[in-house]
PDB file of C-alpha atoms in Angstrom:
ATOM      1  CA  MET A   1     -30.318  -1.410 -11.561  1.00 65.00           C
ATOM      2  CA  PRO A   2     -31.872  -4.612 -10.139  1.00 76.00           C
ATOM      3  CA  ASN A   3     -30.324  -5.888  -6.884  1.00 77.00           C
ATOM      4  CA  GLU A   4     -29.303  -9.139  -8.575  1.00 82.00           C
ATOM      5  CA  MET A   5     -27.201  -7.249 -11.140  1.00 90.00           C
ATOM      6  CA  ILE A   6     -25.351  -5.442  -8.349  1.00 92.00           C
ATOM      7  CA  LEU A   7     -24.568  -8.815  -6.791  1.00 91.00           C
ATOM      8  CA  MET A   8     -23.438 -10.267 -10.136  1.00 94.00           C
ATOM      9  CA  LEU A   9     -21.097  -7.283 -10.659  1.00 96.00           C
ATOM     10  CA  HIS A  10     -19.579  -7.934  -7.217  1.00 96.00           C
ATOM     11  CA  ALA A  11     -18.863 -11.579  -8.072  1.00 96.00           C
ATOM     12  CA  SER A  12     -17.708 -10.760 -11.626  1.00 97.00           C
ATOM     13  CA  PHE A  13     -15.200  -8.101 -10.553  1.00 97.00           C
ATOM     14  CA  GLY A  14     -13.950 -10.595  -7.948  1.00 97.00           C
ATOM     15  CA  VAL A  15     -13.381 -13.246 -10.617  1.00 98.00           C
ATOM     16  CA  LEU A  16     -11.557 -10.736 -12.855  1.00 98.00           C
ATOM     17  CA  ALA A  17      -9.349  -9.716  -9.898  1.00 98.00           C
ATOM     18  CA  ILE A  18      -8.511 -13.407  -9.319  1.00 98.00           C
ATOM     19  CA  LEU A  19      -7.657 -13.841 -13.025  1.00 98.00           C
ATOM     20  CA  ALA A  20      -5.403 -10.770 -12.855  1.00 98.00           C
ATOM     21  CA  SER A  21      -3.560 -12.344  -9.917  1.00 98.00           C
ATOM     22  CA  VAL A  22      -3.180 -15.645 -11.798  1.00 98.00           C
ATOM     23  CA  TRP A  23      -1.667 -13.606 -14.656  1.00 97.00           C
ATOM     24  CA  VAL A  24       0.725 -11.831 -12.255  1.00 97.00           C
ATOM     25  CA  PHE A  25       1.728 -15.167 -10.675  1.00 97.00           C
ATOM     26  CA  ALA A  26       2.369 -16.836 -14.051  1.00 96.00           C
ATOM     27  CA  GLU A  27       4.389 -13.924 -15.498  1.00 94.00           C
ATOM     28  CA  THR A  28       6.390 -13.566 -12.279  1.00 94.00           C
ATOM     29  CA  LEU A  29       7.522 -17.189 -12.584  1.00 93.00           C
ATOM     30  CA  THR A  30       9.582 -16.149 -15.625  1.00 87.00           C
ATOM     31  CA  ASN A  31      10.233 -12.558 -14.397  1.00 81.00           C
ATOM     32  CA  SER A  32      11.900 -11.424 -17.610  1.00 83.00           C
ATOM     33  CA  VAL A  33      12.566  -7.755 -18.314  1.00 83.00           C
ATOM     34  CA  ALA A  34       9.849  -7.877 -20.998  1.00 85.00           C
ATOM     35  CA  SER A  35       7.221  -9.170 -18.572  1.00 89.00           C
ATOM     36  CA  GLN A  36       7.810  -6.678 -15.759  1.00 90.00           C
ATOM     37  CA  GLY A  37       5.813  -3.858 -17.314  1.00 91.00           C
ATOM     38  CA  ARG A  38       2.847  -6.185 -17.797  1.00 94.00           C
ATOM     39  CA  ILE A  39       3.142  -7.501 -14.214  1.00 95.00           C
ATOM     40  CA  ARG A  40       2.962  -3.940 -12.857  1.00 95.00           C
ATOM     41  CA  TRP A  41      -0.047  -2.950 -14.968  1.00 96.00           C
ATOM     42  CA  VAL A  42      -1.952  -6.179 -14.357  1.00 97.00           C
ATOM     43  CA  SER A  43      -1.312  -6.030 -10.594  1.00 97.00           C
ATOM     44  CA  LEU A  44      -2.669  -2.458 -10.608  1.00 98.00           C
ATOM     45  CA  ALA A  45      -5.716  -3.592 -12.609  1.00 98.00           C
ATOM     46  CA  GLY A  46      -6.208  -6.465 -10.136  1.00 98.00           C
ATOM     47  CA  ALA A  47      -6.190  -4.020  -7.218  1.00 98.00           C
ATOM     48  CA  ALA A  48      -8.712  -1.750  -8.954  1.00 98.00           C
ATOM     49  CA  LEU A  49     -10.967  -4.735  -9.729  1.00 98.00           C
ATOM     50  CA  MET A  50     -10.784  -5.976  -6.119  1.00 98.00           C
ATOM     51  CA  TRP A  51     -11.694  -2.502  -4.845  1.00 98.00           C
ATOM     52  CA  LEU A  52     -14.659  -2.409  -7.243  1.00 98.00           C
ATOM     53  CA  SER A  53     -15.762  -5.830  -5.979  1.00 97.00           C
ATOM     54  CA  TYR A  54     -15.422  -4.603  -2.365  1.00 97.00           C
ATOM     55  CA  LEU A  55     -17.327  -1.340  -2.878  1.00 97.00           C
ATOM     56  CA  ILE A  56     -20.136  -2.870  -4.962  1.00 96.00           C
ATOM     57  CA  GLY A  57     -20.442  -5.934  -2.709  1.00 95.00           C
ATOM     58  CA  GLY A  58     -20.309  -3.725   0.372  1.00 96.00           C
ATOM     59  CA  TYR A  59     -23.091  -1.514  -0.969  1.00 95.00           C
ATOM     60  CA  TRP A  60     -25.261  -4.565  -1.663  1.00 94.00           C
ATOM     61  CA  TYR A  61     -24.451  -6.099   1.736  1.00 95.00           C
ATOM     62  CA  VAL A  62     -25.316  -2.965   3.701  1.00 95.00           C
ATOM     63  CA  VAL A  63     -28.444  -2.035   1.724  1.00 94.00           C
ATOM     64  CA  TYR A  64     -29.998  -5.337   0.554  1.00 93.00           C
ATOM     65  CA  TYR A  65     -28.553  -8.307   2.472  1.00 94.00           C
ATOM     66  CA  GLY A  66     -30.861  -7.921   5.506  1.00 93.00           C
ATOM     67  CA  ALA A  67     -33.796  -9.605   3.709  1.00 93.00           C
ATOM     68  CA  ASP A  68     -31.614 -12.517   2.506  1.00 94.00           C
ATOM     69  CA  LYS A  69     -30.137 -12.894   5.987  1.00 95.00           C
ATOM     70  CA  ALA A  70     -33.599 -13.240   7.533  1.00 96.00           C
ATOM     71  CA  LEU A  71     -34.539 -15.873   4.926  1.00 96.00           C
ATOM     72  CA  ILE A  72     -31.326 -17.863   5.385  1.00 97.00           C
ATOM     73  CA  LYS A  73     -31.630 -17.895   9.193  1.00 96.00           C
ATOM     74  CA  GLU A  74     -35.173 -19.314   8.980  1.00 94.00           C
ATOM     75  CA  GLY A  75     -34.261 -21.827   6.250  1.00 95.00           C
ATOM     76  CA  PRO A  76     -32.603 -25.253   6.291  1.00 96.00           C
ATOM     77  CA  TRP A  77     -29.069 -23.813   5.834  1.00 97.00           C
ATOM     78  CA  PRO A  78     -28.654 -21.193   8.606  1.00 97.00           C
ATOM     79  CA  PHE A  79     -24.878 -21.832   8.523  1.00 97.00           C
ATOM     80  CA  ALA A  80     -24.808 -20.114   5.100  1.00 97.00           C
ATOM     81  CA  HIS A  81     -25.071 -16.885   7.106  1.00 97.00           C
ATOM     82  CA  SER A  82     -23.754 -17.773  10.576  1.00 96.00           C
ATOM     83  CA  PHE A  83     -20.514 -19.230   9.225  1.00 97.00           C
ATOM     84  CA  PHE A  84     -19.988 -18.512   5.531  1.00 97.00           C
ATOM     85  CA  MET A  85     -21.221 -14.908   5.343  1.00 97.00           C
ATOM     86  CA  GLU A  86     -19.712 -13.925   8.697  1.00 97.00           C
ATOM     87  CA  ALA A  87     -16.332 -15.421   7.713  1.00 97.00           C
ATOM     88  CA  LYS A  88     -16.488 -14.030   4.150  1.00 97.00           C
ATOM     89  CA  GLU A  89     -17.301 -10.458   5.101  1.00 97.00           C
ATOM     90  CA  HIS A  90     -14.390 -10.307   7.547  1.00 97.00           C
ATOM     91  CA  ILE A  91     -11.688 -12.370   5.783  1.00 97.00           C
ATOM     92  CA  PHE A  92     -12.322 -10.170   2.722  1.00 97.00           C
ATOM     93  CA  PHE A  93     -10.430  -7.336   4.469  1.00 98.00           C
ATOM     94  CA  SER A  94      -7.182  -9.365   4.342  1.00 98.00           C
ATOM     95  CA  LEU A  95      -7.785 -10.008   0.636  1.00 98.00           C
ATOM     96  CA  LEU A  96      -8.335  -6.300   0.003  1.00 98.00           C
ATOM     97  CA  LEU A  97      -5.072  -5.416   1.784  1.00 98.00           C
ATOM     98  CA  LEU A  98      -3.151  -8.069  -0.190  1.00 98.00           C
ATOM     99  CA  SER A  99      -4.560  -6.739  -3.486  1.00 98.00           C
ATOM    100  CA  THR A 100      -3.697  -3.152  -2.517  1.00 98.00           C
ATOM    101  CA  TYR A 101      -0.152  -4.105  -1.477  1.00 98.00           C
ATOM    102  CA  LEU A 102       0.701  -6.269  -4.519  1.00 98.00           C
ATOM    103  CA  PRO A 103       1.244  -3.363  -7.007  1.00 97.00           C
ATOM    104  CA  MET A 104       3.553  -1.631  -4.488  1.00 95.00           C
ATOM    105  CA  VAL A 105       5.771  -4.725  -4.436  1.00 96.00           C
ATOM    106  CA  ALA A 106       5.466  -5.352  -8.201  1.00 95.00           C
ATOM    107  CA  LEU A 107       6.998  -1.896  -8.796  1.00 92.00           C
ATOM    108  CA  ARG A 108      10.219  -3.179  -7.170  1.00 90.00           C
ATOM    109  CA  LEU A 109      10.519  -6.210  -9.464  1.00 88.00           C
ATOM    110  CA  ALA A 110      13.862  -6.554 -11.244  1.00 83.00           C
ATOM    111  CA  PRO A 111      15.903  -9.580 -12.344  1.00 78.00           C
ATOM    112  CA  GLU A 112      18.542  -8.795  -9.713  1.00 78.00           C
ATOM    113  CA  ARG A 113      15.976  -8.859  -6.888  1.00 82.00           C
ATOM    114  CA  PRO A 114      14.949 -12.522  -6.523  1.00 84.00           C
ATOM    115  CA  GLN A 115      13.397 -11.997  -3.082  1.00 88.00           C
ATOM    116  CA  VAL A 116      10.950  -9.422  -4.485  1.00 91.00           C
ATOM    117  CA  ARG A 117       9.981 -12.038  -7.062  1.00 93.00           C
ATOM    118  CA  GLY A 118       9.297 -14.496  -4.230  1.00 93.00           C
ATOM    119  CA  LEU A 119       7.181 -11.927  -2.382  1.00 95.00           C
ATOM    120  CA  VAL A 120       5.102 -11.194  -5.515  1.00 96.00           C
ATOM    121  CA  LEU A 121       4.539 -14.938  -5.989  1.00 97.00           C
ATOM    122  CA  TRP A 122       3.368 -15.363  -2.369  1.00 97.00           C
ATOM    123  CA  LEU A 123       1.085 -12.316  -2.493  1.00 98.00           C
ATOM    124  CA  SER A 124      -0.532 -13.198  -5.820  1.00 98.00           C
ATOM    125  CA  GLY A 125      -0.868 -16.829  -4.717  1.00 98.00           C
ATOM    126  CA  TRP A 126      -2.706 -15.796  -1.531  1.00 98.00           C
ATOM    127  CA  ILE A 127      -4.991 -13.488  -3.525  1.00 98.00           C
ATOM    128  CA  VAL A 128      -5.951 -16.382  -5.824  1.00 98.00           C
ATOM    129  CA  LEU A 129      -6.569 -18.781  -2.907  1.00 98.00           C
ATOM    130  CA  LEU A 130      -8.541 -16.313  -0.767  1.00 98.00           C
ATOM    131  CA  GLY A 131     -10.397 -15.021  -3.823  1.00 98.00           C
ATOM    132  CA  LEU A 132     -11.535 -18.541  -4.744  1.00 98.00           C
ATOM    133  CA  ALA A 133     -12.586 -19.120  -1.116  1.00 97.00           C
ATOM    134  CA  MET A 134     -14.665 -15.899  -1.275  1.00 97.00           C
ATOM    135  CA  GLU A 135     -16.320 -17.015  -4.534  1.00 97.00           C
ATOM    136  CA  GLY A 136     -17.102 -20.414  -3.012  1.00 97.00           C
ATOM    137  CA  ALA A 137     -18.554 -18.836   0.127  1.00 97.00           C
ATOM    138  CA  GLY A 138     -20.655 -16.515  -2.052  1.00 96.00           C
ATOM    139  CA  ALA A 139     -22.072 -19.525  -3.918  1.00 96.00           C
ATOM    140  CA  LEU A 140     -22.961 -21.226  -0.617  1.00 97.00           C
ATOM    141  CA  ILE A 141     -24.695 -18.085   0.651  1.00 97.00           C
ATOM    142  CA  ALA A 142     -26.735 -17.857  -2.573  1.00 95.00           C
ATOM    143  CA  MET A 143     -27.626 -21.536  -2.163  1.00 97.00           C
ATOM    144  CA  GLY A 144     -28.685 -20.789   1.425  1.00 97.00           C
ATOM    145  CA  VAL A 145     -31.222 -18.280   0.069  1.00 95.00           C
ATOM    146  CA  LYS A 146     -32.373 -20.735  -2.602  1.00 96.00           C
ATOM    147  CA  VAL A 147     -33.010 -23.651  -0.209  1.00 96.00           C
ATOM    148  CA  ALA A 148     -34.788 -21.277   2.183  1.00 95.00           C
ATOM    149  CA  LEU A 149     -37.116 -20.114  -0.608  1.00 95.00           C
ATOM    150  CA  LEU A 150     -37.690 -23.707  -1.764  1.00 95.00           C
ATOM    151  CA  ALA A 151     -38.554 -24.788   1.793  1.00 91.00           C
ATOM    152  CA  LYS A 152     -40.899 -21.824   2.138  1.00 85.00           C
ATOM    153  CA  GLY A 153     -42.538 -22.685  -1.198  1.00 82.00           C
ATOM    154  CA  ALA A 154     -42.944 -26.338  -0.199  1.00 84.00           C
ATOM    155  CA  MET A 155     -44.783 -25.216   2.948  1.00 80.00           C
ATOM    156  CA  GLY A 156     -47.066 -23.048   0.855  1.00 73.00           C
ATOM    157  CA  GLY A 157     -45.500 -19.807   2.195  1.00 59.00           C
TER     158      GLY A 157
ATOM    159  CA  MET B   1      24.927  -5.330   3.281  1.00 45.00           C
ATOM    160  CA  LYS B   2      23.270  -8.024   1.191  1.00 54.00           C
ATOM    161  CA  GLU B   3      20.831  -6.674  -1.410  1.00 57.00           C
ATOM    162  CA  THR B   4      17.407  -8.119  -0.614  1.00 59.00           C
ATOM    163  CA  GLY B   5      15.553  -5.877  -3.047  1.00 68.00           C
ATOM    164  CA  VAL B   6      12.964  -4.958  -0.439  1.00 84.00           C
ATOM    165  CA  ASP B   7      13.237  -1.277   0.462  1.00 87.00           C
ATOM    166  CA  SER B   8      12.136   0.033   3.864  1.00 89.00           C
ATOM    167  CA  LYS B   9       8.792   1.385   2.558  1.00 91.00           C
ATOM    168  CA  THR B  10       7.854  -1.929   0.945  1.00 93.00           C
ATOM    169  CA  ALA B  11       8.827  -3.782   4.128  1.00 94.00           C
ATOM    170  CA  ALA B  12       6.947  -1.289   6.313  1.00 95.00           C
ATOM    171  CA  PHE B  13       3.682  -1.656   4.409  1.00 96.00           C
ATOM    172  CA  GLY B  14       4.151  -5.448   4.301  1.00 96.00           C
ATOM    173  CA  LEU B  15       4.470  -5.480   8.086  1.00 96.00           C
ATOM    174  CA  ALA B  16       1.489  -3.116   8.329  1.00 97.00           C
ATOM    175  CA  LEU B  17      -0.544  -5.572   6.220  1.00 98.00           C
ATOM    176  CA  ALA B  18       0.384  -8.481   8.514  1.00 98.00           C
ATOM    177  CA  ILE B  19      -0.388  -6.565  11.725  1.00 98.00           C
ATOM    178  CA  THR B  20      -3.632  -5.031  10.373  1.00 98.00           C
ATOM    179  CA  SER B  21      -4.912  -8.411   9.217  1.00 98.00           C
ATOM    180  CA  LEU B  22      -4.412  -9.839  12.716  1.00 98.00           C
ATOM    181  CA  LEU B  23      -5.906  -6.762  14.419  1.00 98.00           C
ATOM    182  CA  SER B  24      -8.944  -7.039  12.155  1.00 98.00           C
ATOM    183  CA  ALA B  25      -9.447 -10.683  13.188  1.00 98.00           C
ATOM    184  CA  ILE B  26      -9.093  -9.746  16.868  1.00 98.00           C
ATOM    185  CA  LEU B  27     -11.608  -6.908  16.395  1.00 98.00           C
ATOM    186  CA  VAL B  28     -14.101  -9.450  14.980  1.00 98.00           C
ATOM    187  CA  VAL B  29     -13.879 -11.501  18.201  1.00 97.00           C
ATOM    188  CA  ILE B  30     -14.027  -8.414  20.435  1.00 97.00           C
ATOM    189  CA  LYS B  31     -17.040  -6.841  18.699  1.00 97.00           C
ATOM    190  CA  GLU B  32     -18.996 -10.117  18.537  1.00 96.00           C
ATOM    191  CA  LEU B  33     -18.372 -10.824  22.245  1.00 97.00           C
ATOM    192  CA  ASN B  34     -19.298  -7.243  23.232  1.00 96.00           C
ATOM    193  CA  GLN B  35     -22.411  -6.582  21.173  1.00 95.00           C
ATOM    194  CA  ASP B  36     -23.924  -4.043  23.569  1.00 95.00           C
ATOM    195  CA  THR B  37     -20.790  -1.919  23.726  1.00 96.00           C
ATOM    196  CA  VAL B  38     -18.204  -2.352  20.936  1.00 96.00           C
ATOM    197  CA  LEU B  39     -20.588  -3.577  18.204  1.00 96.00           C
ATOM    198  CA  ALA B  40     -23.173  -0.940  19.157  1.00 97.00           C
ATOM    199  CA  LEU B  41     -20.481   1.768  19.031  1.00 96.00           C
ATOM    200  CA  MET B  42     -19.333   0.570  15.591  1.00 97.00           C
ATOM    201  CA  LYS B  43     -22.940   0.595  14.364  1.00 96.00           C
ATOM    202  CA  SER B  44     -23.565   4.098  15.648  1.00 96.00           C
ATOM    203  CA  ALA B  45     -20.318   5.443  14.139  1.00 96.00           C
ATOM    204  CA  THR B  46     -21.272   4.827  10.495  1.00 96.00           C
ATOM    205  CA  GLY B  47     -24.691   3.166  10.562  1.00 94.00           C
ATOM    206  CA  HIS B  48     -23.239  -0.333  10.015  1.00 95.00           C
ATOM    207  CA  HIS B  49     -20.583  -2.198  12.023  1.00 96.00           C
ATOM    208  CA  TRP B  50     -19.002  -3.643   8.854  1.00 96.00           C
ATOM    209  CA  VAL B  51     -18.516  -0.196   7.330  1.00 97.00           C
ATOM    210  CA  SER B  52     -16.823   0.956  10.547  1.00 97.00           C
ATOM    211  CA  HIS B  53     -14.704  -2.201  10.518  1.00 97.00           C
ATOM    212  CA  GLY B  54     -13.554  -1.500   6.952  1.00 97.00           C
ATOM    213  CA  ILE B  55     -12.660   2.106   7.755  1.00 97.00           C
ATOM    214  CA  PHE B  56     -10.742   0.918  10.849  1.00 97.00           C
ATOM    215  CA  VAL B  57      -8.770  -1.609   8.758  1.00 98.00           C
ATOM    216  CA  LEU B  58      -7.826   0.919   6.067  1.00 97.00           C
ATOM    217  CA  ILE B  59      -6.823   3.640   8.528  1.00 98.00           C
ATOM    218  CA  VAL B  60      -4.709   1.224  10.620  1.00 98.00           C
ATOM    219  CA  PHE B  61      -2.988  -0.122   7.473  1.00 98.00           C
ATOM    220  CA  LEU B  62      -2.126   3.330   6.118  1.00 97.00           C
ATOM    221  CA  VAL B  63      -1.103   4.899   9.444  1.00 97.00           C
ATOM    222  CA  LEU B  64       0.891   1.866  10.571  1.00 97.00           C
ATOM    223  CA  GLY B  65       2.621   1.634   7.170  1.00 96.00           C
ATOM    224  CA  TRP B  66       3.516   5.321   7.303  1.00 96.00           C
ATOM    225  CA  VAL B  67       4.788   5.124  10.912  1.00 96.00           C
ATOM    226  CA  LEU B  68       6.829   1.958  10.274  1.00 95.00           C
ATOM    227  CA  ALA B  69       8.292   3.459   7.080  1.00 93.00           C
ATOM    228  CA  ARG B  70       9.343   6.617   8.912  1.00 91.00           C
ATOM    229  CA  GLY B  71      11.009   4.520  11.615  1.00 87.00           C
ATOM    230  CA  GLU B  72      12.582   2.263   8.952  1.00 83.00           C
ATOM    231  CA  VAL B  73      11.421  -0.647  11.119  1.00 82.00           C
ATOM    232  CA  GLY B  74      11.466  -3.235   8.358  1.00 75.00           C
ATOM    233  CA  SER B  75      14.715  -2.101   6.736  1.00 76.00           C
ATOM    234  CA  ARG B  76      16.611  -5.216   7.853  1.00 82.00           C
ATOM    235  CA  LEU B  77      13.883  -7.645   6.780  1.00 87.00           C
ATOM    236  CA  SER B  78      14.582  -9.864   3.793  1.00 89.00           C
ATOM    237  CA  GLY B  79      11.938 -10.469   1.147  1.00 90.00           C
ATOM    238  CA  ASN B  80      11.698 -14.103   2.238  1.00 91.00           C
ATOM    239  CA  ALA B  81      11.108 -13.121   5.885  1.00 94.00           C
ATOM    240  CA  LEU B  82       8.433 -10.657   4.795  1.00 95.00           C
ATOM    241  CA  SER B  83       6.730 -13.364   2.711  1.00 96.00           C
ATOM    242  CA  ALA B  84       6.720 -15.686   5.737  1.00 96.00           C
ATOM    243  CA  ILE B  85       5.367 -13.002   8.118  1.00 97.00           C
ATOM    244  CA  ILE B  86       2.569 -12.011   5.728  1.00 98.00           C
ATOM    245  CA  SER B  87       1.641 -15.637   4.988  1.00 98.00           C
ATOM    246  CA  ALA B  88       1.568 -16.535   8.705  1.00 98.00           C
ATOM    247  CA  SER B  89      -0.613 -13.512   9.427  1.00 98.00           C
ATOM    248  CA  ILE B  90      -3.082 -14.347   6.622  1.00 98.00           C
ATOM    249  CA  VAL B  91      -3.413 -17.968   7.794  1.00 98.00           C
ATOM    250  CA  LEU B  92      -3.714 -17.025  11.479  1.00 98.00           C
ATOM    251  CA  SER B  93      -6.262 -14.255  10.949  1.00 98.00           C
ATOM    252  CA  ALA B  94      -8.391 -16.505   8.702  1.00 98.00           C
ATOM    253  CA  LEU B  95      -8.233 -19.260  11.329  1.00 98.00           C
ATOM    254  CA  ILE B  96      -9.236 -16.846  14.127  1.00 98.00           C
ATOM    255  CA  ILE B  97     -12.252 -15.607  12.122  1.00 98.00           C
ATOM    256  CA  ALA B  98     -13.351 -19.013  10.800  1.00 97.00           C
ATOM    257  CA  GLY B  99     -12.712 -20.637  14.196  1.00 97.00           C
ATOM    258  CA  PHE B 100     -14.828 -18.042  15.968  1.00 97.00           C
ATOM    259  CA  PHE B 101     -17.859 -18.487  13.703  1.00 96.00           C
ATOM    260  CA  ILE B 102     -17.695 -22.276  13.312  1.00 92.00           C
TER     261      ILE B 102
END
């Protein structure tokens, strides 16, 4: 499989995990008996998708990112690595823990437990916010590679 | 006792999440400031410091959650308090990491 496809799978699973958390957040707002089964299954699916994104992205990062990193650091946007990649690769751990924890809490959902509902809303909300931040950082890192290649091309490299 | 709906296991792993997230952020600062020792050790452990970091985070989360659940440490925490602790930890750990690399 080409490297680029591995990277696209990482981003795609991340987007699907974010969408699953949006679903969990929206259904938890109503928190009816009918919606609780769906909330549990979708939160589990979200965790599985986030783990897939982590494992695939981690594989790509460890095996292939070195060449991109060298390009970015020599290019016009070195901050795409020094800030965005460094922050992304480490803040991602909090996102992974949140995604893993959410299904555990969703299992406790019941109409008579309003504070569990609040906790599910906070957790899924944080997953959406951090997930979007990760996607944005990923786009900036990709742009860092692109501007580095363009600058290299302009110099005849 | 008032029913909060958050059992001791749920509270324990919520607290473990908050503590692990902060410890992970602190480890980032420590390993980056001690590249010849801590970062080198993390690289030699698995071949890549980030892989070692991930394994550290997962082990701390699981062990801490298990220990806190056994001790029923979070049994008196309300769901709202747990939400606040987790949210504060997420914000603080993100600020530590982003602030360090800025």
